[in-house]
Amino acid sequence: MTASVPEFAPVAAPQRVAALDALRGLALLGILLSNVSGFAGPLLELHDGIDPALRGADRAWATFVYVAINDKAWSLFALLFGMGFATMLARAQAAARGFVAVYLRRSLGLLAIGLIHAWLIWAGDILVTYALCAFALLALRKLSAQTWLALGGALYAAGIGWMLLIAAALTVPGVAVGGPQDLAAAQAERAAEVAAYAHGDYAAATAQRLWFFFDFVVSGWTLMLPLTLGLFLIGAGLARSGVLADPQRQRERLRAMLAWGLAVGAALTAASVALTATPSTAVFTARSMLAQTLHLAAGLPLALAAIAAIVSWLHAGARWPLRFAAAGRMALSHYLTQSLVATWLMYGYGLGQWGRWSYSTLILAALALFVAQMAFSTWWLRRFRFGPLEWLWRAFTYARWPPLRVERAAG
């Protein structure tokens, strides 16, 4: 009698890694808070730090988001993407099923969703970058966990090193500060964003999104692709080493991740803010470039510390992180919903609230939206196995419709 081979298929809820879902939910909240200023203001100013014009509660919220969340949330999400890849690869190997075709379809599906998001909904998309790096991740699937970690660290360090070289080059007299024409061009680009999004119709907003994608996102891939792939590989290496599956055996590594991650991340963030809390991207200077580089570099150690903390707390019996797990299981659906809701509220072709809400109001609205998403996730997943977009994505990935409704026990 021949033993049956387990089928490689969408993972059932009881088999999911709770820590991964909880961390994904927390990262999703951080990404939403990071994106608030990009929903209600020019994307070209998204990395300009704390607006010096803000006062009172607005400044307090902006400071908190910039110091504690910006560059940390997306770094955490990228690490989790790599962890998900390693988990999926391990399941495929355990099931003795082919992985390449499935993951290629998965990545193509993510690329399609990302392009729809970037071109038709919100220009601040990260999914296209993730999808492109996913193809590279697939090509590196046969490497060991230690090689993943080493290569990931090298790629991430190369990206940070490139930014440091740019900062050094900007110390050369005449290079650091552009002329009046450069500043005027930057101001015109920002004014075009405001005109398209705040006052334009859907066609004007879409044209602006396409311009931003091909002029800024594509050119930014020279930095973002190695950084993102580096984070993917680090996350994959950590997952394969057993950080999620066996935290008891990995407790020393988790303690080191927490202690060193907090220390190094806090030091880099403090140094960045000490240089300037308002690094301008309109016209780069050595100071603003160095501040942005240090701030970005702080994202990895602090994201590693967050992973270590949540995994350790869950292993010790803490339950509160699991409240974010349902939202984490529906992260793709919620990510696109956040963009749809925010652009409908803010843009001229929606309710036209661009520029009418204070920063505090934007943050409180974002928190209210996320609380609603958490509640909806719990309600939805009691009835269905996947989020709506996750279900469609899995159907494309596995070339068949997976069961959607949760089967209830009879009697």
PDB file of N, CA and C in Angstrom, residues 89-163:
ATOM      1  N   LEU A  89       7.944  27.648   2.329  1.00  0.00           N
ATOM      2  CA  LEU A  89       8.899  26.741   1.710  1.00  0.00           C
ATOM      3  C   LEU A  89       9.048  25.457   2.528  1.00  0.00           C
ATOM      4  N   ALA A  90       9.090  25.598   3.840  1.00  0.00           N
ATOM      5  CA  ALA A  90       9.211  24.421   4.703  1.00  0.00           C
ATOM      6  C   ALA A  90       7.994  23.513   4.571  1.00  0.00           C
ATOM      7  N   ARG A  91       6.817  24.111   4.446  1.00  0.00           N
ATOM      8  CA  ARG A  91       5.603  23.316   4.282  1.00  0.00           C
ATOM      9  C   ARG A  91       5.614  22.579   2.952  1.00  0.00           C
ATOM     10  N   ALA A  92       6.085  23.244   1.920  1.00  0.00           N
ATOM     11  CA  ALA A  92       6.160  22.600   0.610  1.00  0.00           C
ATOM     12  C   ALA A  92       7.127  21.425   0.633  1.00  0.00           C
ATOM     13  N   GLN A  93       8.261  21.604   1.299  1.00  0.00           N
ATOM     14  CA  GLN A  93       9.233  20.519   1.386  1.00  0.00           C
ATOM     15  C   GLN A  93       8.694  19.362   2.205  1.00  0.00           C
ATOM     16  N   ALA A  94       7.953  19.676   3.280  1.00  0.00           N
ATOM     17  CA  ALA A  94       7.361  18.621   4.100  1.00  0.00           C
ATOM     18  C   ALA A  94       6.304  17.845   3.330  1.00  0.00           C
ATOM     19  N   ALA A  95       5.602  18.534   2.439  1.00  0.00           N
ATOM     20  CA  ALA A  95       4.558  17.884   1.641  1.00  0.00           C
ATOM     21  C   ALA A  95       5.127  17.220   0.393  1.00  0.00           C
ATOM     22  N   ALA A  96       6.441  17.374   0.179  1.00  0.00           N
ATOM     23  CA  ALA A  96       7.099  16.797  -0.999  1.00  0.00           C
ATOM     24  C   ALA A  96       6.434  17.245  -2.288  1.00  0.00           C
ATOM     25  N   ARG A  97       6.067  18.498  -2.339  1.00  0.00           N
ATOM     26  CA  ARG A  97       5.422  19.070  -3.511  1.00  0.00           C
ATOM     27  C   ARG A  97       6.297  20.171  -4.104  1.00  0.00           C
ATOM     28  N   GLY A  98       6.118  20.417  -5.387  1.00  0.00           N
ATOM     29  CA  GLY A  98       6.841  21.493  -6.046  1.00  0.00           C
ATOM     30  C   GLY A  98       6.475  22.847  -5.470  1.00  0.00           C
ATOM     31  N   PHE A  99       7.464  23.709  -5.382  1.00  0.00           N
ATOM     32  CA  PHE A  99       7.269  25.024  -4.769  1.00  0.00           C
ATOM     33  C   PHE A  99       7.386  26.157  -5.776  1.00  0.00           C
ATOM     34  N   VAL A 100       8.227  25.986  -6.782  1.00  0.00           N
ATOM     35  CA  VAL A 100       8.574  27.092  -7.671  1.00  0.00           C
ATOM     36  C   VAL A 100       7.358  27.635  -8.406  1.00  0.00           C
ATOM     37  N   ALA A 101       6.566  26.767  -9.039  1.00  0.00           N
ATOM     38  CA  ALA A 101       5.418  27.235  -9.824  1.00  0.00           C
ATOM     39  C   ALA A 101       4.407  27.944  -8.937  1.00  0.00           C
ATOM     40  N   VAL A 102       4.177  27.389  -7.751  1.00  0.00           N
ATOM     41  CA  VAL A 102       3.215  27.990  -6.824  1.00  0.00           C
ATOM     42  C   VAL A 102       3.686  29.376  -6.387  1.00  0.00           C
ATOM     43  N   TYR A 103       4.960  29.472  -6.016  1.00  0.00           N
ATOM     44  CA  TYR A 103       5.431  30.767  -5.521  1.00  0.00           C
ATOM     45  C   TYR A 103       5.566  31.787  -6.646  1.00  0.00           C
ATOM     46  N   LEU A 104       5.860  31.317  -7.858  1.00  0.00           N
ATOM     47  CA  LEU A 104       5.860  32.244  -8.992  1.00  0.00           C
ATOM     48  C   LEU A 104       4.478  32.846  -9.202  1.00  0.00           C
ATOM     49  N   ARG A 105       3.450  31.998  -9.156  1.00  0.00           N
ATOM     50  CA  ARG A 105       2.081  32.524  -9.306  1.00  0.00           C
ATOM     51  C   ARG A 105       1.732  33.455  -8.147  1.00  0.00           C
ATOM     52  N   ARG A 106       2.155  33.094  -6.967  1.00  0.00           N
ATOM     53  CA  ARG A 106       1.904  33.951  -5.804  1.00  0.00           C
ATOM     54  C   ARG A 106       2.533  35.329  -5.997  1.00  0.00           C
ATOM     55  N   SER A 107       3.765  35.350  -6.463  1.00  0.00           N
ATOM     56  CA  SER A 107       4.470  36.618  -6.657  1.00  0.00           C
ATOM     57  C   SER A 107       3.872  37.419  -7.807  1.00  0.00           C
ATOM     58  N   LEU A 108       3.480  36.734  -8.884  1.00  0.00           N
ATOM     59  CA  LEU A 108       2.816  37.429  -9.988  1.00  0.00           C
ATOM     60  C   LEU A 108       1.490  38.032  -9.536  1.00  0.00           C
ATOM     61  N   GLY A 109       0.754  37.285  -8.719  1.00  0.00           N
ATOM     62  CA  GLY A 109      -0.496  37.809  -8.192  1.00  0.00           C
ATOM     63  C   GLY A 109      -0.271  39.038  -7.336  1.00  0.00           C
ATOM     64  N   LEU A 110       0.773  39.001  -6.490  1.00  0.00           N
ATOM     65  CA  LEU A 110       1.087  40.163  -5.656  1.00  0.00           C
ATOM     66  C   LEU A 110       1.504  41.346  -6.514  1.00  0.00           C
ATOM     67  N   LEU A 111       2.268  41.091  -7.573  1.00  0.00           N
ATOM     68  CA  LEU A 111       2.669  42.163  -8.480  1.00  0.00           C
ATOM     69  C   LEU A 111       1.455  42.818  -9.127  1.00  0.00           C
ATOM     70  N   ALA A 112       0.506  42.010  -9.567  1.00  0.00           N
ATOM     71  CA  ALA A 112      -0.709  42.554 -10.184  1.00  0.00           C
ATOM     72  C   ALA A 112      -1.497  43.402  -9.188  1.00  0.00           C
ATOM     73  N   ILE A 113      -1.651  42.897  -7.967  1.00  0.00           N
ATOM     74  CA  ILE A 113      -2.373  43.653  -6.937  1.00  0.00           C
ATOM     75  C   ILE A 113      -1.644  44.951  -6.641  1.00  0.00           C
ATOM     76  N   GLY A 114      -0.311  44.879  -6.569  1.00  0.00           N
ATOM     77  CA  GLY A 114       0.463  46.080  -6.286  1.00  0.00           C
ATOM     78  C   GLY A 114       0.348  47.130  -7.372  1.00  0.00           C
ATOM     79  N   LEU A 115       0.370  46.705  -8.625  1.00  0.00           N
ATOM     80  CA  LEU A 115       0.241  47.672  -9.721  1.00  0.00           C
ATOM     81  C   LEU A 115      -1.139  48.321  -9.726  1.00  0.00           C
ATOM     82  N   ILE A 116      -2.175  47.536  -9.457  1.00  0.00           N
ATOM     83  CA  ILE A 116      -3.524  48.105  -9.353  1.00  0.00           C
ATOM     84  C   ILE A 116      -3.565  49.136  -8.229  1.00  0.00           C
ATOM     85  N   HIS A 117      -2.969  48.785  -7.101  1.00  0.00           N
ATOM     86  CA  HIS A 117      -2.936  49.694  -5.952  1.00  0.00           C
ATOM     87  C   HIS A 117      -2.165  50.973  -6.285  1.00  0.00           C
ATOM     88  N   ALA A 118      -0.962  50.809  -6.864  1.00  0.00           N
ATOM     89  CA  ALA A 118      -0.098  51.962  -7.125  1.00  0.00           C
ATOM     90  C   ALA A 118      -0.645  52.873  -8.209  1.00  0.00           C
ATOM     91  N   TRP A 119      -1.239  52.315  -9.259  1.00  0.00           N
ATOM     92  CA  TRP A 119      -1.688  53.098 -10.399  1.00  0.00           C
ATOM     93  C   TRP A 119      -3.111  53.622 -10.248  1.00  0.00           C
ATOM     94  N   LEU A 120      -3.959  52.885  -9.550  1.00  0.00           N
ATOM     95  CA  LEU A 120      -5.382  53.232  -9.538  1.00  0.00           C
ATOM     96  C   LEU A 120      -5.916  53.658  -8.177  1.00  0.00           C
ATOM     97  N   ILE A 121      -5.142  53.436  -7.088  1.00  0.00           N
ATOM     98  CA  ILE A 121      -5.679  53.743  -5.760  1.00  0.00           C
ATOM     99  C   ILE A 121      -4.791  54.729  -5.011  1.00  0.00           C
ATOM    100  N   TRP A 122      -3.545  54.318  -4.703  1.00  0.00           N
ATOM    101  CA  TRP A 122      -2.647  55.187  -3.930  1.00  0.00           C
ATOM    102  C   TRP A 122      -1.214  54.969  -4.367  1.00  0.00           C
ATOM    103  N   ALA A 123      -0.517  56.052  -4.625  1.00  0.00           N
ATOM    104  CA  ALA A 123       0.824  55.976  -5.200  1.00  0.00           C
ATOM    105  C   ALA A 123       1.887  55.519  -4.207  1.00  0.00           C
ATOM    106  N   GLY A 124       1.569  55.512  -2.919  1.00  0.00           N
ATOM    107  CA  GLY A 124       2.563  55.138  -1.919  1.00  0.00           C
ATOM    108  C   GLY A 124       2.707  53.641  -1.727  1.00  0.00           C
ATOM    109  N   ASP A 125       2.344  52.867  -2.709  1.00  0.00           N
ATOM    110  CA  ASP A 125       2.338  51.407  -2.622  1.00  0.00           C
ATOM    111  C   ASP A 125       3.729  50.831  -2.339  1.00  0.00           C
ATOM    112  N   ILE A 126       3.762  49.712  -1.573  1.00  0.00           N
ATOM    113  CA  ILE A 126       4.999  48.974  -1.340  1.00  0.00           C
ATOM    114  C   ILE A 126       4.924  47.576  -1.931  1.00  0.00           C
ATOM    115  N   LEU A 127       3.748  47.139  -2.375  1.00  0.00           N
ATOM    116  CA  LEU A 127       3.555  45.757  -2.807  1.00  0.00           C
ATOM    117  C   LEU A 127       4.334  45.422  -4.077  1.00  0.00           C
ATOM    118  N   VAL A 128       4.469  46.377  -4.984  1.00  0.00           N
ATOM    119  CA  VAL A 128       5.221  46.112  -6.218  1.00  0.00           C
ATOM    120  C   VAL A 128       6.679  45.821  -5.880  1.00  0.00           C
ATOM    121  N   THR A 129       7.245  46.612  -4.993  1.00  0.00           N
ATOM    122  CA  THR A 129       8.618  46.368  -4.559  1.00  0.00           C
ATOM    123  C   THR A 129       8.738  45.004  -3.898  1.00  0.00           C
ATOM    124  N   TYR A 130       7.773  44.649  -3.059  1.00  0.00           N
ATOM    125  CA  TYR A 130       7.789  43.338  -2.399  1.00  0.00           C
ATOM    126  C   TYR A 130       7.728  42.217  -3.432  1.00  0.00           C
ATOM    127  N   ALA A 131       6.865  42.377  -4.430  1.00  0.00           N
ATOM    128  CA  ALA A 131       6.706  41.326  -5.440  1.00  0.00           C
ATOM    129  C   ALA A 131       7.998  41.120  -6.222  1.00  0.00           C
ATOM    130  N   LEU A 132       8.648  42.208  -6.608  1.00  0.00           N
ATOM    131  CA  LEU A 132       9.903  42.086  -7.353  1.00  0.00           C
ATOM    132  C   LEU A 132      10.971  41.387  -6.515  1.00  0.00           C
ATOM    133  N   CYS A 133      11.031  41.730  -5.235  1.00  0.00           N
ATOM    134  CA  CYS A 133      12.002  41.074  -4.365  1.00  0.00           C
ATOM    135  C   CYS A 133      11.628  39.614  -4.115  1.00  0.00           C
ATOM    136  N   ALA A 134      10.336  39.299  -4.185  1.00  0.00           N
ATOM    137  CA  ALA A 134       9.902  37.919  -3.989  1.00  0.00           C
ATOM    138  C   ALA A 134      10.456  37.003  -5.080  1.00  0.00           C
ATOM    139  N   PHE A 135      10.551  37.511  -6.302  1.00  0.00           N
ATOM    140  CA  PHE A 135      11.143  36.714  -7.376  1.00  0.00           C
ATOM    141  C   PHE A 135      12.607  36.397  -7.071  1.00  0.00           C
ATOM    142  N   ALA A 136      13.336  37.389  -6.571  1.00  0.00           N
ATOM    143  CA  ALA A 136      14.739  37.162  -6.205  1.00  0.00           C
ATOM    144  C   ALA A 136      14.836  36.203  -5.023  1.00  0.00           C
ATOM    145  N   LEU A 137      13.922  36.337  -4.082  1.00  0.00           N
ATOM    146  CA  LEU A 137      13.908  35.441  -2.926  1.00  0.00           C
ATOM    147  C   LEU A 137      13.721  33.995  -3.371  1.00  0.00           C
ATOM    148  N   LEU A 138      12.852  33.791  -4.342  1.00  0.00           N
ATOM    149  CA  LEU A 138      12.624  32.447  -4.870  1.00  0.00           C
ATOM    150  C   LEU A 138      13.902  31.878  -5.483  1.00  0.00           C
ATOM    151  N   ALA A 139      14.649  32.705  -6.185  1.00  0.00           N
ATOM    152  CA  ALA A 139      15.890  32.236  -6.808  1.00  0.00           C
ATOM    153  C   ALA A 139      16.934  31.833  -5.776  1.00  0.00           C
ATOM    154  N   LEU A 140      16.812  32.345  -4.553  1.00  0.00           N
ATOM    155  CA  LEU A 140      17.793  32.070  -3.498  1.00  0.00           C
ATOM    156  C   LEU A 140      17.282  31.034  -2.502  1.00  0.00           C
ATOM    157  N   ARG A 141      16.236  30.316  -2.870  1.00  0.00           N
ATOM    158  CA  ARG A 141      15.551  29.438  -1.920  1.00  0.00           C
ATOM    159  C   ARG A 141      16.409  28.290  -1.408  1.00  0.00           C
ATOM    160  N   LYS A 142      17.423  27.862  -2.164  1.00  0.00           N
ATOM    161  CA  LYS A 142      18.206  26.691  -1.789  1.00  0.00           C
ATOM    162  C   LYS A 142      19.353  27.013  -0.836  1.00  0.00           C
ATOM    163  N   LEU A 143      19.539  28.273  -0.516  1.00  0.00           N
ATOM    164  CA  LEU A 143      20.609  28.641   0.404  1.00  0.00           C
ATOM    165  C   LEU A 143      20.255  28.250   1.834  1.00  0.00           C
ATOM    166  N   SER A 144      21.268  28.122   2.681  1.00  0.00           N
ATOM    167  CA  SER A 144      21.046  27.774   4.078  1.00  0.00           C
ATOM    168  C   SER A 144      20.564  28.989   4.865  1.00  0.00           C
ATOM    169  N   ALA A 145      20.088  28.744   6.064  1.00  0.00           N
ATOM    170  CA  ALA A 145      19.623  29.835   6.925  1.00  0.00           C
ATOM    171  C   ALA A 145      20.753  30.822   7.202  1.00  0.00           C
ATOM    172  N   GLN A 146      21.950  30.315   7.480  1.00  0.00           N
ATOM    173  CA  GLN A 146      23.074  31.198   7.770  1.00  0.00           C
ATOM    174  C   GLN A 146      23.466  32.031   6.546  1.00  0.00           C
ATOM    175  N   THR A 147      23.375  31.426   5.369  1.00  0.00           N
ATOM    176  CA  THR A 147      23.684  32.182   4.148  1.00  0.00           C
ATOM    177  C   THR A 147      22.621  33.239   3.898  1.00  0.00           C
ATOM    178  N   TRP A 148      21.363  32.889   4.132  1.00  0.00           N
ATOM    179  CA  TRP A 148      20.303  33.896   4.025  1.00  0.00           C
ATOM    180  C   TRP A 148      20.599  35.082   4.934  1.00  0.00           C
ATOM    181  N   LEU A 149      20.949  34.797   6.181  1.00  0.00           N
ATOM    182  CA  LEU A 149      21.212  35.871   7.142  1.00  0.00           C
ATOM    183  C   LEU A 149      22.410  36.713   6.710  1.00  0.00           C
ATOM    184  N   ALA A 150      23.468  36.047   6.266  1.00  0.00           N
ATOM    185  CA  ALA A 150      24.672  36.783   5.863  1.00  0.00           C
ATOM    186  C   ALA A 150      24.427  37.625   4.617  1.00  0.00           C
ATOM    187  N   LEU A 151      23.776  37.040   3.618  1.00  0.00           N
ATOM    188  CA  LEU A 151      23.501  37.774   2.380  1.00  0.00           C
ATOM    189  C   LEU A 151      22.515  38.900   2.638  1.00  0.00           C
ATOM    190  N   GLY A 152      21.503  38.632   3.447  1.00  0.00           N
ATOM    191  CA  GLY A 152      20.537  39.678   3.778  1.00  0.00           C
ATOM    192  C   GLY A 152      21.193  40.844   4.485  1.00  0.00           C
ATOM    193  N   GLY A 153      22.050  40.536   5.454  1.00  0.00           N
ATOM    194  CA  GLY A 153      22.760  41.603   6.151  1.00  0.00           C
ATOM    195  C   GLY A 153      23.656  42.400   5.224  1.00  0.00           C
ATOM    196  N   ALA A 154      24.312  41.700   4.282  1.00  0.00           N
ATOM    197  CA  ALA A 154      25.195  42.386   3.335  1.00  0.00           C
ATOM    198  C   ALA A 154      24.412  43.322   2.417  1.00  0.00           C
ATOM    199  N   LEU A 155      23.263  42.857   1.924  1.00  0.00           N
ATOM    200  CA  LEU A 155      22.441  43.694   1.054  1.00  0.00           C
ATOM    201  C   LEU A 155      21.919  44.919   1.797  1.00  0.00           C
ATOM    202  N   TYR A 156      21.458  44.697   3.013  1.00  0.00           N
ATOM    203  CA  TYR A 156      20.941  45.816   3.802  1.00  0.00           C
ATOM    204  C   TYR A 156      22.061  46.817   4.098  1.00  0.00           C
ATOM    205  N   ALA A 157      23.230  46.304   4.486  1.00  0.00           N
ATOM    206  CA  ALA A 157      24.363  47.186   4.764  1.00  0.00           C
ATOM    207  C   ALA A 157      24.801  47.939   3.515  1.00  0.00           C
ATOM    208  N   ALA A 158      24.711  47.282   2.346  1.00  0.00           N
ATOM    209  CA  ALA A 158      25.081  47.951   1.098  1.00  0.00           C
ATOM    210  C   ALA A 158      24.156  49.130   0.818  1.00  0.00           C
ATOM    211  N   GLY A 159      22.856  48.938   1.052  1.00  0.00           N
ATOM    212  CA  GLY A 159      21.910  50.035   0.851  1.00  0.00           C
ATOM    213  C   GLY A 159      22.187  51.201   1.776  1.00  0.00           C
ATOM    214  N   ILE A 160      22.420  50.906   3.055  1.00  0.00           N
ATOM    215  CA  ILE A 160      22.733  51.958   4.026  1.00  0.00           C
ATOM    216  C   ILE A 160      24.072  52.604   3.670  1.00  0.00           C
ATOM    217  N   GLY A 161      25.044  51.784   3.258  1.00  0.00           N
ATOM    218  CA  GLY A 161      26.346  52.323   2.880  1.00  0.00           C
ATOM    219  C   GLY A 161      26.263  53.259   1.689  1.00  0.00           C
ATOM    220  N   TRP A 162      25.413  52.915   0.718  1.00  0.00           N
ATOM    221  CA  TRP A 162      25.229  53.779  -0.445  1.00  0.00           C
ATOM    222  C   TRP A 162      24.684  55.143  -0.028  1.00  0.00           C
ATOM    223  N   MET A 163      23.743  55.154   0.914  1.00  0.00           N
ATOM    224  CA  MET A 163      23.195  56.418   1.397  1.00  0.00           C
ATOM    225  C   MET A 163      24.251  57.224   2.143  1.00  0.00           C
TER     226      MET A 163
END
